[in-house]
Amino acid sequence: MADIYIRGGFVVTMDSRRRVIRNGAVAIEDGAIRAVGKREELDKSYRYYSDVVIDARHDIIMPGLINTHVHLAQGLLRACADYLSLIPWLRDRIWPLQGNYKPDEALASAQLVVTEMIKSGTTTFLETGMVGRYGPDKIIEFVHASGMRAAIARHVMDLAGYAEYENMLHEGLIETGEESMRDTIRLYNKYHGKDNRIWIWFGPRTPGAVSIELYKEISERAKELKTGITMHLAEVREDREYIAKSFGKKPIEFANSVGLTGPNVVLVHVVWIDPGEIEILAKTKTNVSYNPSSNSKLASGIAPVAEMVKTGVNVALGTDGAPSNNSYDLVREMKLAALMQVLKTMDPASIRAEDVLEMTTVNGAKALMIDHLVGSIEVGKRADIIVVNAWKPHLKPYNNPVSHLVYSAMGSDVKHSIIDGKLVMYNRRILTFDEDEILEKAEKAAYNLYSRIGICKEPDSTWSFI
């Protein structure tokens, strides 16, 4: 007897043997994976003895995707900052908008992002940094109610700069070290470990916004609380130059010197690093979140991911936010993740489809320190599973699901999503909240925000909108 039985199609297990089972099946009971194997064998025990039976004969069954870099507060900012590099993008558009958020607008943004992620196959994500003005409690409670799994970082800071640009941070986002640290601990005590689906992390801002003393305190507290740290680092050339000038170190050397390396750390972007720094990442078992769309759109550069993978660094995948990617579709991100490395190395085999699928599943789970729970379809693990509809012209012939998932699929191909053994989306319909209500709220919140601030009120286009 099973609660949910998925039968037919390819099962891309991502288990230690990386088995891909033709005509496979998966049985789910009490939130966990009860059985994985061939359909004809499992049918005997589960086909007629399960509460819900999902016919997946033309589909691909795989672990839910894990997005290791998300900005929930940027959902309303899609198309608000096109054609800009990072510094003016932050200074002139993103931070003024985020620095003027009201809590209900930040919540509407987060709800929109969660909706998009569920619809495109993400089951777990890492939020990079909440601040007090967003009203993080209500956002966290919505994420939990949605059924998703998430590590949610709370920003910690005690300065207001970015790299060499002092006082660049918008006044509406500035917090003291004591204030931001205290609220992180408060959120940790209130939500960390809730139903094994919500974890609270530390989210220090980049060098220029955090003192060395506070970085070290963050490292110590994270170890004490057995939780994680995530931080943007070496995203653009200015980051590398600032760290060299201010501290006499390279970015990863600096991170290592203040305790921001290790298996509980996810460093985001790390575009401007060299082979010696990659060795430090590998030696310290520090995780990296690779965000190719964001790095491309902001002209930040191409992270040396192929070399990281070759050196043994655990690399996972992230989408970043709506204004730097315009999408939270991790399926779509996979193709660019592979192709950008081919372009950087001029070697078409520098990154394989298998490598990219690992980034979005087992590597993401390892980065979030939950690989004992999720990331693969194995007996005993929690049932975070998506079903991808392969009865599509762009996914035919039905011969290599690994290649198809990376190079051909889209988030809209995801048909069903199961998180912790519960159906969260069935036949493209979200079951845990009213999607239309979320979309309506997002439209109203965006209109109110743009009208109040005067940014993004009209499309940034060379064409005439009449």
Short mmCIF file of C-alpha atoms in Angstrom, two decimals:
data_model
loop_
_atom_site.label_atom_id
_atom_site.label_comp_id
_atom_site.label_asym_id
_atom_site.label_seq_id
_atom_site.Cartn_x
_atom_site.Cartn_y
_atom_site.Cartn_z
CA MET A 1 0.00 0.00 0.00
CA ALA A 2 1.32 3.47 -0.91
CA ASP A 3 0.02 7.00 -0.61
CA ILE A 4 1.22 7.86 -4.13
CA TYR A 5 2.40 5.49 -6.83
CA ILE A 6 4.05 6.87 -9.98
CA ARG A 7 4.33 4.30 -12.74
CA GLY A 8 5.92 4.30 -16.17
CA GLY A 9 8.45 6.41 -18.00
CA PHE A 10 12.11 6.99 -17.26
CA VAL A 11 13.09 7.33 -13.61
CA VAL A 12 16.24 9.46 -13.35
CA THR A 13 17.18 8.41 -9.82
CA MET A 14 20.39 10.45 -9.21
CA ASP A 15 21.31 7.67 -6.75
CA SER A 16 24.94 6.74 -6.08
CA ARG A 17 24.98 4.54 -9.19
CA ARG A 18 23.18 7.22 -11.23
CA ARG A 19 20.66 4.67 -12.47
CA VAL A 20 18.16 5.71 -15.12
CA ILE A 21 15.35 3.15 -15.06
CA ARG A 22 13.36 2.54 -18.24
CA ASN A 23 9.69 1.80 -17.58
CA GLY A 24 10.29 2.58 -13.95
CA ALA A 25 8.07 3.32 -10.97
CA VAL A 26 8.24 4.96 -7.55
CA ALA A 27 6.08 4.28 -4.48
CA ILE A 28 5.65 6.92 -1.76
CA GLU A 29 4.40 6.32 1.76
CA ASP A 30 4.33 8.59 4.84
CA GLY A 31 6.26 11.29 2.99
CA ALA A 32 9.15 9.00 2.11
CA ILE A 33 10.19 6.93 -0.88
CA ARG A 34 9.11 3.35 -0.19
CA ALA A 35 10.18 1.62 -3.41
CA VAL A 36 11.99 2.38 -6.69
CA GLY A 37 12.31 -0.04 -9.56
CA LYS A 38 10.84 -1.51 -12.72
CA ARG A 39 7.15 -0.88 -13.31
CA GLU A 40 6.26 -4.51 -13.94
CA GLU A 41 7.69 -5.52 -10.55
CA LEU A 42 6.30 -2.66 -8.48
CA ASP A 43 2.87 -2.88 -10.13
CA LYS A 44 2.32 -6.16 -8.30
CA SER A 45 2.41 -4.44 -4.93
CA TYR A 46 1.24 -0.91 -5.65
CA ARG A 47 -0.82 -0.48 -8.82
CA TYR A 48 -4.12 -1.45 -7.24
CA TYR A 49 -3.16 -0.77 -3.63
CA SER A 50 -2.34 2.95 -3.59
CA ASP A 51 -4.40 6.02 -2.77
CA VAL A 52 -3.18 7.97 -5.80
CA VAL A 53 -1.79 6.39 -8.96
CA ILE A 54 -0.04 8.65 -11.48
CA ASP A 55 0.36 7.37 -15.02
CA ALA A 56 3.78 8.57 -16.19
CA ARG A 57 4.32 6.27 -19.16
CA HIS A 58 5.30 9.15 -21.44
CA ASP A 59 7.08 11.14 -18.76
CA ILE A 60 10.38 11.61 -16.94
CA ILE A 61 10.36 11.09 -13.17
CA MET A 62 13.20 12.82 -11.33
CA PRO A 63 14.14 14.44 -8.02
CA GLY A 64 12.73 17.89 -7.38
CA LEU A 65 15.07 20.68 -8.41
CA ILE A 66 17.10 22.65 -5.86
CA ASN A 67 17.70 26.34 -6.56
CA THR A 68 20.69 27.55 -4.52
CA HIS A 69 20.36 31.29 -5.12
CA VAL A 70 17.02 33.08 -4.98
CA HIS A 71 15.91 36.63 -4.16
CA LEU A 72 12.29 36.40 -3.01
CA ALA A 73 12.08 40.19 -2.74
CA GLN A 74 12.88 40.69 -6.43
CA GLY A 75 9.82 39.03 -7.93
CA LEU A 76 8.11 42.38 -8.58
CA LEU A 77 11.22 43.86 -10.23
CA ARG A 78 11.16 41.83 -13.46
CA ALA A 79 12.13 44.03 -16.45
CA CYS A 80 12.87 46.96 -14.12
CA ALA A 81 16.63 46.97 -14.63
CA ASP A 82 17.52 45.69 -18.09
CA TYR A 83 20.70 46.79 -19.91
CA LEU A 84 22.74 47.69 -16.81
CA SER A 85 25.89 46.28 -15.23
CA LEU A 86 25.87 45.36 -11.56
CA ILE A 87 26.88 48.61 -9.83
CA PRO A 88 24.36 50.96 -11.53
CA TRP A 89 21.84 48.12 -11.53
CA LEU A 90 22.00 47.97 -7.74
CA ARG A 91 22.50 51.67 -7.02
CA ASP A 92 19.97 53.19 -9.41
CA ARG A 93 17.24 50.56 -9.65
CA ILE A 94 17.25 47.52 -7.38
CA TRP A 95 18.17 48.96 -4.01
CA PRO A 96 15.91 52.04 -4.31
CA LEU A 97 12.99 49.73 -5.14
CA GLN A 98 13.75 47.19 -2.41
CA GLY A 99 14.56 49.98 0.04
CA ASN A 100 11.03 51.34 -0.37
CA TYR A 101 9.16 48.05 -0.04
CA LYS A 102 6.22 47.84 2.30
CA PRO A 103 5.81 44.43 3.98
CA ASP A 104 2.71 43.54 1.93
CA GLU A 105 4.62 44.28 -1.29
CA ALA A 106 7.58 42.16 -0.22
CA LEU A 107 5.15 39.34 0.62
CA ALA A 108 3.46 39.66 -2.78
CA SER A 109 6.88 39.46 -4.41
CA ALA A 110 7.82 36.33 -2.46
CA GLN A 111 4.49 34.68 -3.25
CA LEU A 112 4.99 35.34 -6.95
CA VAL A 113 8.48 33.83 -6.87
CA VAL A 114 7.31 30.74 -4.99
CA THR A 115 4.53 30.26 -7.54
CA GLU A 116 6.95 30.45 -10.44
CA MET A 117 9.38 28.04 -8.82
CA ILE A 118 6.73 25.42 -8.07
CA LYS A 119 5.38 25.69 -11.62
CA SER A 120 8.87 25.08 -13.04
CA GLY A 121 9.92 22.13 -10.89
CA THR A 122 11.84 23.64 -7.99
CA THR A 123 11.02 21.94 -4.70
CA THR A 124 13.78 23.40 -2.50
CA PHE A 125 15.54 26.76 -2.59
CA LEU A 126 18.06 28.95 -0.79
CA GLU A 127 16.94 32.54 -0.21
CA THR A 128 19.97 34.80 -0.08
CA GLY A 129 18.88 37.47 2.39
CA MET A 130 15.82 38.90 4.10
CA VAL A 131 15.85 42.31 5.82
CA GLY A 132 13.50 43.63 8.48
CA ARG A 133 11.44 45.90 6.24
CA TYR A 134 10.30 42.89 4.19
CA GLY A 135 8.43 41.38 7.14
CA PRO A 136 10.31 38.06 7.00
CA ASP A 137 7.97 36.18 9.35
CA LYS A 138 5.00 36.33 7.00
CA ILE A 139 7.19 35.39 4.05
CA ILE A 140 8.61 32.37 5.86
CA GLU A 141 5.14 31.29 6.93
CA PHE A 142 3.89 31.49 3.36
CA VAL A 143 6.84 29.44 2.10
CA HIS A 144 6.08 26.80 4.72
CA ALA A 145 2.35 26.77 3.87
CA SER A 146 3.15 26.43 0.16
CA GLY A 147 4.72 23.04 0.86
CA MET A 148 8.18 23.99 -0.36
CA ARG A 149 11.47 23.27 1.34
CA ALA A 150 13.75 26.27 1.92
CA ALA A 151 16.85 27.52 3.63
CA ILE A 152 16.14 31.20 4.22
CA ALA A 153 19.06 33.49 4.97
CA ARG A 154 18.63 36.73 6.85
CA HIS A 155 20.99 39.55 5.80
CA VAL A 156 23.61 40.54 8.36
CA MET A 157 25.53 43.83 7.97
CA ASP A 158 27.10 46.69 9.88
CA LEU A 159 28.28 48.94 7.03
CA ALA A 160 26.51 50.50 4.04
CA GLY A 161 28.93 50.13 1.15
CA TYR A 162 29.51 47.91 -1.83
CA ALA A 163 33.16 47.24 -2.63
CA GLU A 164 34.88 50.65 -2.90
CA TYR A 165 31.57 52.54 -3.06
CA GLU A 166 30.94 53.77 0.48
CA ASN A 167 27.37 54.40 1.62
CA MET A 168 25.98 52.98 -1.63
CA LEU A 169 23.32 50.86 0.08
CA HIS A 170 19.88 52.48 0.05
CA GLU A 171 18.93 53.95 3.42
CA GLY A 172 15.81 51.79 3.54
CA LEU A 173 17.98 48.65 3.61
CA ILE A 174 20.58 49.74 6.16
CA GLU A 175 20.61 47.93 9.50
CA THR A 176 23.11 47.80 12.35
CA GLY A 177 25.15 44.72 13.08
CA GLU A 178 23.40 44.24 16.40
CA GLU A 179 19.95 44.63 14.84
CA SER A 180 20.53 42.29 11.90
CA MET A 181 22.29 39.64 14.01
CA ARG A 182 19.62 39.75 16.72
CA ASP A 183 16.82 39.29 14.20
CA THR A 184 18.62 36.41 12.49
CA ILE A 185 18.84 34.60 15.82
CA ARG A 186 15.19 35.38 16.52
CA LEU A 187 14.13 33.86 13.20
CA TYR A 188 16.40 30.86 13.83
CA ASN A 189 14.80 30.20 17.21
CA LYS A 190 11.30 30.57 15.77
CA TYR A 191 11.54 28.65 12.49
CA HIS A 192 14.74 26.63 12.11
CA GLY A 193 14.01 22.97 11.43
CA LYS A 194 10.24 23.44 11.19
CA ASP A 195 8.79 20.18 9.82
CA ASN A 196 12.24 19.47 8.34
CA ARG A 197 11.37 21.93 5.58
CA ILE A 198 12.49 25.35 6.82
CA TRP A 199 16.00 26.32 7.92
CA ILE A 200 17.34 29.75 8.86
CA TRP A 201 20.79 30.73 7.60
CA PHE A 202 23.08 33.72 7.95
CA GLY A 203 23.27 35.94 4.86
CA PRO A 204 26.17 38.39 5.26
CA ARG A 205 26.31 41.12 2.66
CA THR A 206 29.36 41.41 0.41
CA PRO A 207 32.67 43.00 1.47
CA GLY A 208 32.09 46.71 1.86
CA ALA A 209 28.91 46.18 3.87
CA VAL A 210 30.27 43.94 6.64
CA SER A 211 33.25 44.45 8.95
CA ILE A 212 35.86 41.74 9.46
CA GLU A 213 34.76 41.42 13.09
CA LEU A 214 31.16 40.77 12.10
CA TYR A 215 32.16 38.25 9.41
CA LYS A 216 34.06 36.31 12.07
CA GLU A 217 31.13 36.49 14.47
CA ILE A 218 28.79 35.17 11.76
CA SER A 219 31.14 32.24 11.14
CA GLU A 220 31.29 31.40 14.84
CA ARG A 221 27.53 31.67 15.40
CA ALA A 222 26.75 29.53 12.33
CA LYS A 223 29.03 26.77 13.63
CA GLU A 224 27.54 27.07 17.10
CA LEU A 225 23.98 26.80 15.74
CA LYS A 226 24.92 24.17 13.14
CA THR A 227 23.44 26.20 10.30
CA GLY A 228 24.59 27.68 7.01
CA ILE A 229 25.99 30.87 5.53
CA THR A 230 25.48 32.22 2.02
CA MET A 231 27.13 35.28 0.49
CA HIS A 232 27.72 36.90 -2.89
CA LEU A 233 31.46 36.99 -3.63
CA ALA A 234 33.68 37.98 -6.57
CA GLU A 235 30.65 38.57 -8.77
CA VAL A 236 32.31 41.41 -10.70
CA ARG A 237 35.86 42.63 -11.26
CA GLU A 238 35.29 45.49 -8.78
CA ASP A 239 34.86 42.95 -5.97
CA ARG A 240 38.25 41.40 -6.64
CA GLU A 241 39.97 44.78 -6.92
CA TYR A 242 38.38 46.08 -3.71
CA ILE A 243 39.36 43.03 -1.67
CA ALA A 244 42.95 43.17 -2.98
CA LYS A 245 43.25 46.88 -2.20
CA SER A 246 41.56 46.77 1.20
CA PHE A 247 42.76 43.44 2.60
CA GLY A 248 45.72 42.41 0.43
CA LYS A 249 44.03 39.14 -0.47
CA LYS A 250 42.19 37.40 -3.27
CA PRO A 251 38.43 36.91 -2.75
CA ILE A 252 38.54 33.26 -1.65
CA GLU A 253 41.63 33.90 0.47
CA PHE A 254 39.72 36.69 2.20
CA ALA A 255 36.65 34.51 2.75
CA ASN A 256 38.85 31.79 4.19
CA SER A 257 40.59 34.26 6.52
CA VAL A 258 37.30 35.35 8.14
CA GLY A 259 35.76 31.88 8.41
CA LEU A 260 33.48 32.06 5.38
CA THR A 261 34.55 28.78 3.83
CA GLY A 262 33.56 25.23 4.65
CA PRO A 263 30.80 22.68 4.02
CA ASN A 264 28.17 24.94 5.62
CA VAL A 265 28.95 27.85 3.27
CA VAL A 266 27.45 28.59 -0.16
CA LEU A 267 29.38 31.28 -2.02
CA VAL A 268 27.42 32.79 -4.88
CA HIS A 269 28.78 33.71 -8.34
CA VAL A 270 32.58 33.54 -7.64
CA VAL A 271 33.26 34.64 -11.21
CA TRP A 272 36.54 36.47 -10.63
CA ILE A 273 38.72 33.80 -9.02
CA ASP A 274 41.86 31.95 -10.10
CA PRO A 275 43.04 28.30 -9.98
CA GLY A 276 44.68 28.76 -6.58
CA GLU A 277 41.40 29.97 -5.13
CA ILE A 278 39.58 27.03 -6.66
CA GLU A 279 41.98 24.76 -4.77
CA ILE A 280 41.00 26.50 -1.52
CA LEU A 281 37.32 25.95 -2.30
CA ALA A 282 37.96 22.25 -2.91
CA LYS A 283 40.18 21.81 0.14
CA THR A 284 37.71 23.52 2.49
CA LYS A 285 34.70 21.76 0.91
CA THR A 286 33.04 25.12 0.27
CA ASN A 287 29.97 25.07 -1.96
CA VAL A 288 29.46 27.33 -4.98
CA SER A 289 26.20 28.53 -6.52
CA TYR A 290 26.59 29.04 -10.28
CA ASN A 291 24.21 31.62 -11.81
CA PRO A 292 24.92 31.81 -15.55
CA SER A 293 21.91 33.86 -16.67
CA SER A 294 22.50 36.56 -14.08
CA ASN A 295 26.23 36.68 -14.79
CA SER A 296 25.49 37.00 -18.50
CA LYS A 297 22.77 39.64 -18.25
CA LEU A 298 24.78 41.88 -15.93
CA ALA A 299 27.96 41.35 -17.99
CA SER A 300 29.71 40.06 -14.88
CA GLY A 301 31.69 37.33 -16.63
CA ILE A 302 31.69 33.54 -16.81
CA ALA A 303 32.54 31.63 -13.64
CA PRO A 304 35.26 28.96 -14.11
CA VAL A 305 32.83 26.19 -13.27
CA ALA A 306 34.31 23.49 -15.50
CA GLU A 307 37.61 23.90 -13.66
CA MET A 308 35.82 23.90 -10.30
CA VAL A 309 34.07 20.62 -11.14
CA LYS A 310 37.32 19.09 -12.34
CA THR A 311 39.03 20.17 -9.09
CA GLY A 312 36.31 18.65 -6.92
CA VAL A 313 34.34 21.71 -5.82
CA ASN A 314 30.67 21.07 -5.10
CA VAL A 315 28.92 23.32 -7.63
CA ALA A 316 25.16 23.80 -7.52
CA LEU A 317 22.88 25.95 -9.68
CA GLY A 318 20.92 29.11 -9.00
CA THR A 319 18.70 31.48 -10.93
CA ASP A 320 19.32 34.65 -8.91
CA GLY A 321 16.41 37.12 -9.11
CA ALA A 322 13.84 38.38 -11.59
CA PRO A 323 15.68 41.60 -12.54
CA SER A 324 19.00 39.83 -13.28
CA ASN A 325 17.56 36.73 -14.91
CA ASN A 326 13.90 37.57 -15.66
CA SER A 327 13.04 34.03 -14.64
CA TYR A 328 13.18 31.60 -11.72
CA ASP A 329 12.96 28.63 -14.11
CA LEU A 330 15.79 26.31 -13.07
CA VAL A 331 15.05 23.93 -15.94
CA ARG A 332 15.78 26.69 -18.42
CA GLU A 333 18.91 27.64 -16.47
CA MET A 334 20.41 24.20 -17.01
CA LYS A 335 21.01 24.65 -20.72
CA LEU A 336 22.83 27.95 -20.30
CA ALA A 337 24.84 26.48 -17.42
CA ALA A 338 26.28 23.92 -19.81
CA LEU A 339 26.70 26.14 -22.86
CA MET A 340 28.50 28.98 -21.05
CA GLN A 341 31.19 26.55 -19.93
CA VAL A 342 31.58 25.24 -23.47
CA LEU A 343 32.06 28.84 -24.60
CA LYS A 344 34.55 29.63 -21.82
CA THR A 345 36.68 26.52 -22.36
CA MET A 346 36.09 26.08 -26.10
CA ASP A 347 35.63 22.42 -25.27
CA PRO A 348 32.17 20.95 -26.05
CA ALA A 349 32.72 18.19 -23.49
CA SER A 350 33.94 20.43 -20.65
CA ILE A 351 30.57 20.06 -18.90
CA ARG A 352 28.17 17.23 -19.67
CA ALA A 353 24.41 17.12 -19.19
CA GLU A 354 25.02 14.69 -16.33
CA ASP A 355 27.13 17.30 -14.53
CA VAL A 356 24.39 19.91 -14.80
CA LEU A 357 21.68 17.55 -13.54
CA GLU A 358 23.89 16.83 -10.54
CA MET A 359 24.15 20.59 -9.90
CA THR A 360 20.37 20.92 -9.68
CA THR A 361 19.77 17.84 -7.53
CA VAL A 362 22.40 16.02 -5.44
CA ASN A 363 24.89 18.91 -5.43
CA GLY A 364 22.20 21.36 -4.37
CA ALA A 365 21.13 19.04 -1.57
CA LYS A 366 24.74 18.73 -0.41
CA ALA A 367 25.21 22.52 -0.51
CA LEU A 368 22.14 22.97 1.72
CA MET A 369 23.33 20.15 4.03
CA ILE A 370 20.17 18.12 3.40
CA ASP A 371 21.53 15.41 1.10
CA HIS A 372 20.49 12.84 3.70
CA LEU A 373 16.89 13.96 3.07
CA VAL A 374 16.55 14.86 -0.61
CA GLY A 375 18.34 15.21 -3.94
CA SER A 376 17.85 11.69 -5.26
CA ILE A 377 15.15 9.07 -5.63
CA GLU A 378 16.23 6.41 -3.14
CA VAL A 379 14.36 4.30 -0.63
CA GLY A 380 14.15 6.08 2.71
CA LYS A 381 14.67 9.61 1.44
CA ARG A 382 11.90 12.18 1.59
CA ALA A 383 9.72 12.15 -1.50
CA ASP A 384 10.60 15.35 -3.36
CA ILE A 385 9.83 14.32 -6.93
CA ILE A 386 8.75 16.01 -10.14
CA VAL A 387 7.19 14.49 -13.23
CA VAL A 388 8.16 16.05 -16.55
CA ASN A 389 5.79 15.65 -19.48
CA ALA A 390 7.90 14.23 -22.31
CA TRP A 391 4.96 13.93 -24.72
CA LYS A 392 6.13 17.09 -26.43
CA PRO A 393 7.71 17.64 -29.85
CA HIS A 394 10.82 19.24 -28.34
CA LEU A 395 11.34 16.17 -26.12
CA LYS A 396 11.11 13.58 -28.87
CA PRO A 397 12.44 11.06 -29.72
CA TYR A 398 12.09 9.57 -26.27
CA ASN A 399 15.63 8.19 -26.14
CA ASN A 400 17.86 10.19 -23.77
CA PRO A 401 16.09 11.89 -20.86
CA VAL A 402 19.34 13.20 -19.40
CA SER A 403 20.19 15.18 -22.53
CA HIS A 404 16.56 16.23 -23.03
CA LEU A 405 16.20 17.60 -19.49
CA VAL A 406 19.27 19.83 -19.84
CA TYR A 407 19.21 20.91 -23.48
CA SER A 408 15.56 20.71 -24.52
CA ALA A 409 13.15 20.90 -21.59
CA MET A 410 11.43 23.96 -20.13
CA GLY A 411 9.95 24.57 -16.72
CA SER A 412 6.49 24.53 -18.23
CA ASP A 413 7.03 20.86 -19.09
CA VAL A 414 6.81 19.97 -15.39
CA LYS A 415 3.42 18.35 -14.89
CA HIS A 416 3.35 17.20 -11.27
CA SER A 417 5.34 18.18 -8.18
CA ILE A 418 5.52 16.20 -4.95
CA ILE A 419 7.26 17.64 -1.88
CA ASP A 420 7.68 15.65 1.32
CA GLY A 421 5.31 13.07 -0.09
CA LYS A 422 2.48 15.53 -0.74
CA LEU A 423 1.14 16.60 -4.11
CA VAL A 424 1.88 20.32 -4.37
CA MET A 425 1.13 20.59 -8.09
CA TYR A 426 -1.01 18.18 -10.12
CA ASN A 427 -1.53 18.56 -13.86
CA ARG A 428 0.04 22.05 -13.68
CA ARG A 429 -2.41 23.21 -10.99
CA ILE A 430 -0.95 24.27 -7.64
CA LEU A 431 -2.89 22.65 -4.80
CA THR A 432 -1.57 24.51 -1.75
CA PHE A 433 -2.75 28.05 -2.56
CA ASP A 434 -4.80 30.05 -5.08
CA GLU A 435 -2.47 30.89 -7.93
CA ASP A 436 -4.78 33.46 -9.52
CA GLU A 437 -5.05 35.33 -6.25
CA ILE A 438 -1.24 35.49 -6.04
CA LEU A 439 -0.97 36.88 -9.58
CA GLU A 440 -3.58 39.55 -8.90
CA LYS A 441 -1.83 40.61 -5.69
CA ALA A 442 1.51 40.81 -7.48
CA GLU A 443 0.12 43.08 -10.21
CA LYS A 444 -1.40 45.46 -7.67
CA ALA A 445 1.69 45.51 -5.47
CA ALA A 446 3.99 46.20 -8.42
CA TYR A 447 1.79 49.03 -9.66
CA ASN A 448 1.73 50.61 -6.20
CA LEU A 449 5.51 50.29 -5.80
CA TYR A 450 6.36 51.72 -9.23
CA SER A 451 3.90 54.59 -8.83
CA ARG A 452 5.21 55.52 -5.41
CA ILE A 453 8.91 55.41 -6.33
CA GLY A 454 8.78 56.51 -9.96
CA ILE A 455 11.03 53.66 -11.12
CA CYS A 456 9.79 51.10 -13.66
CA LYS A 457 6.55 53.03 -14.11
CA GLU A 458 7.01 52.92 -17.90
CA PRO A 459 8.71 50.16 -19.92
CA ASP A 460 12.42 50.69 -20.60
CA SER A 461 12.18 50.27 -24.35
CA THR A 462 13.22 51.98 -27.58
CA TRP A 463 9.72 51.25 -28.91
CA SER A 464 6.59 53.32 -28.36
CA PHE A 465 3.93 52.04 -25.95
CA ILE A 466 0.62 53.78 -26.69
#
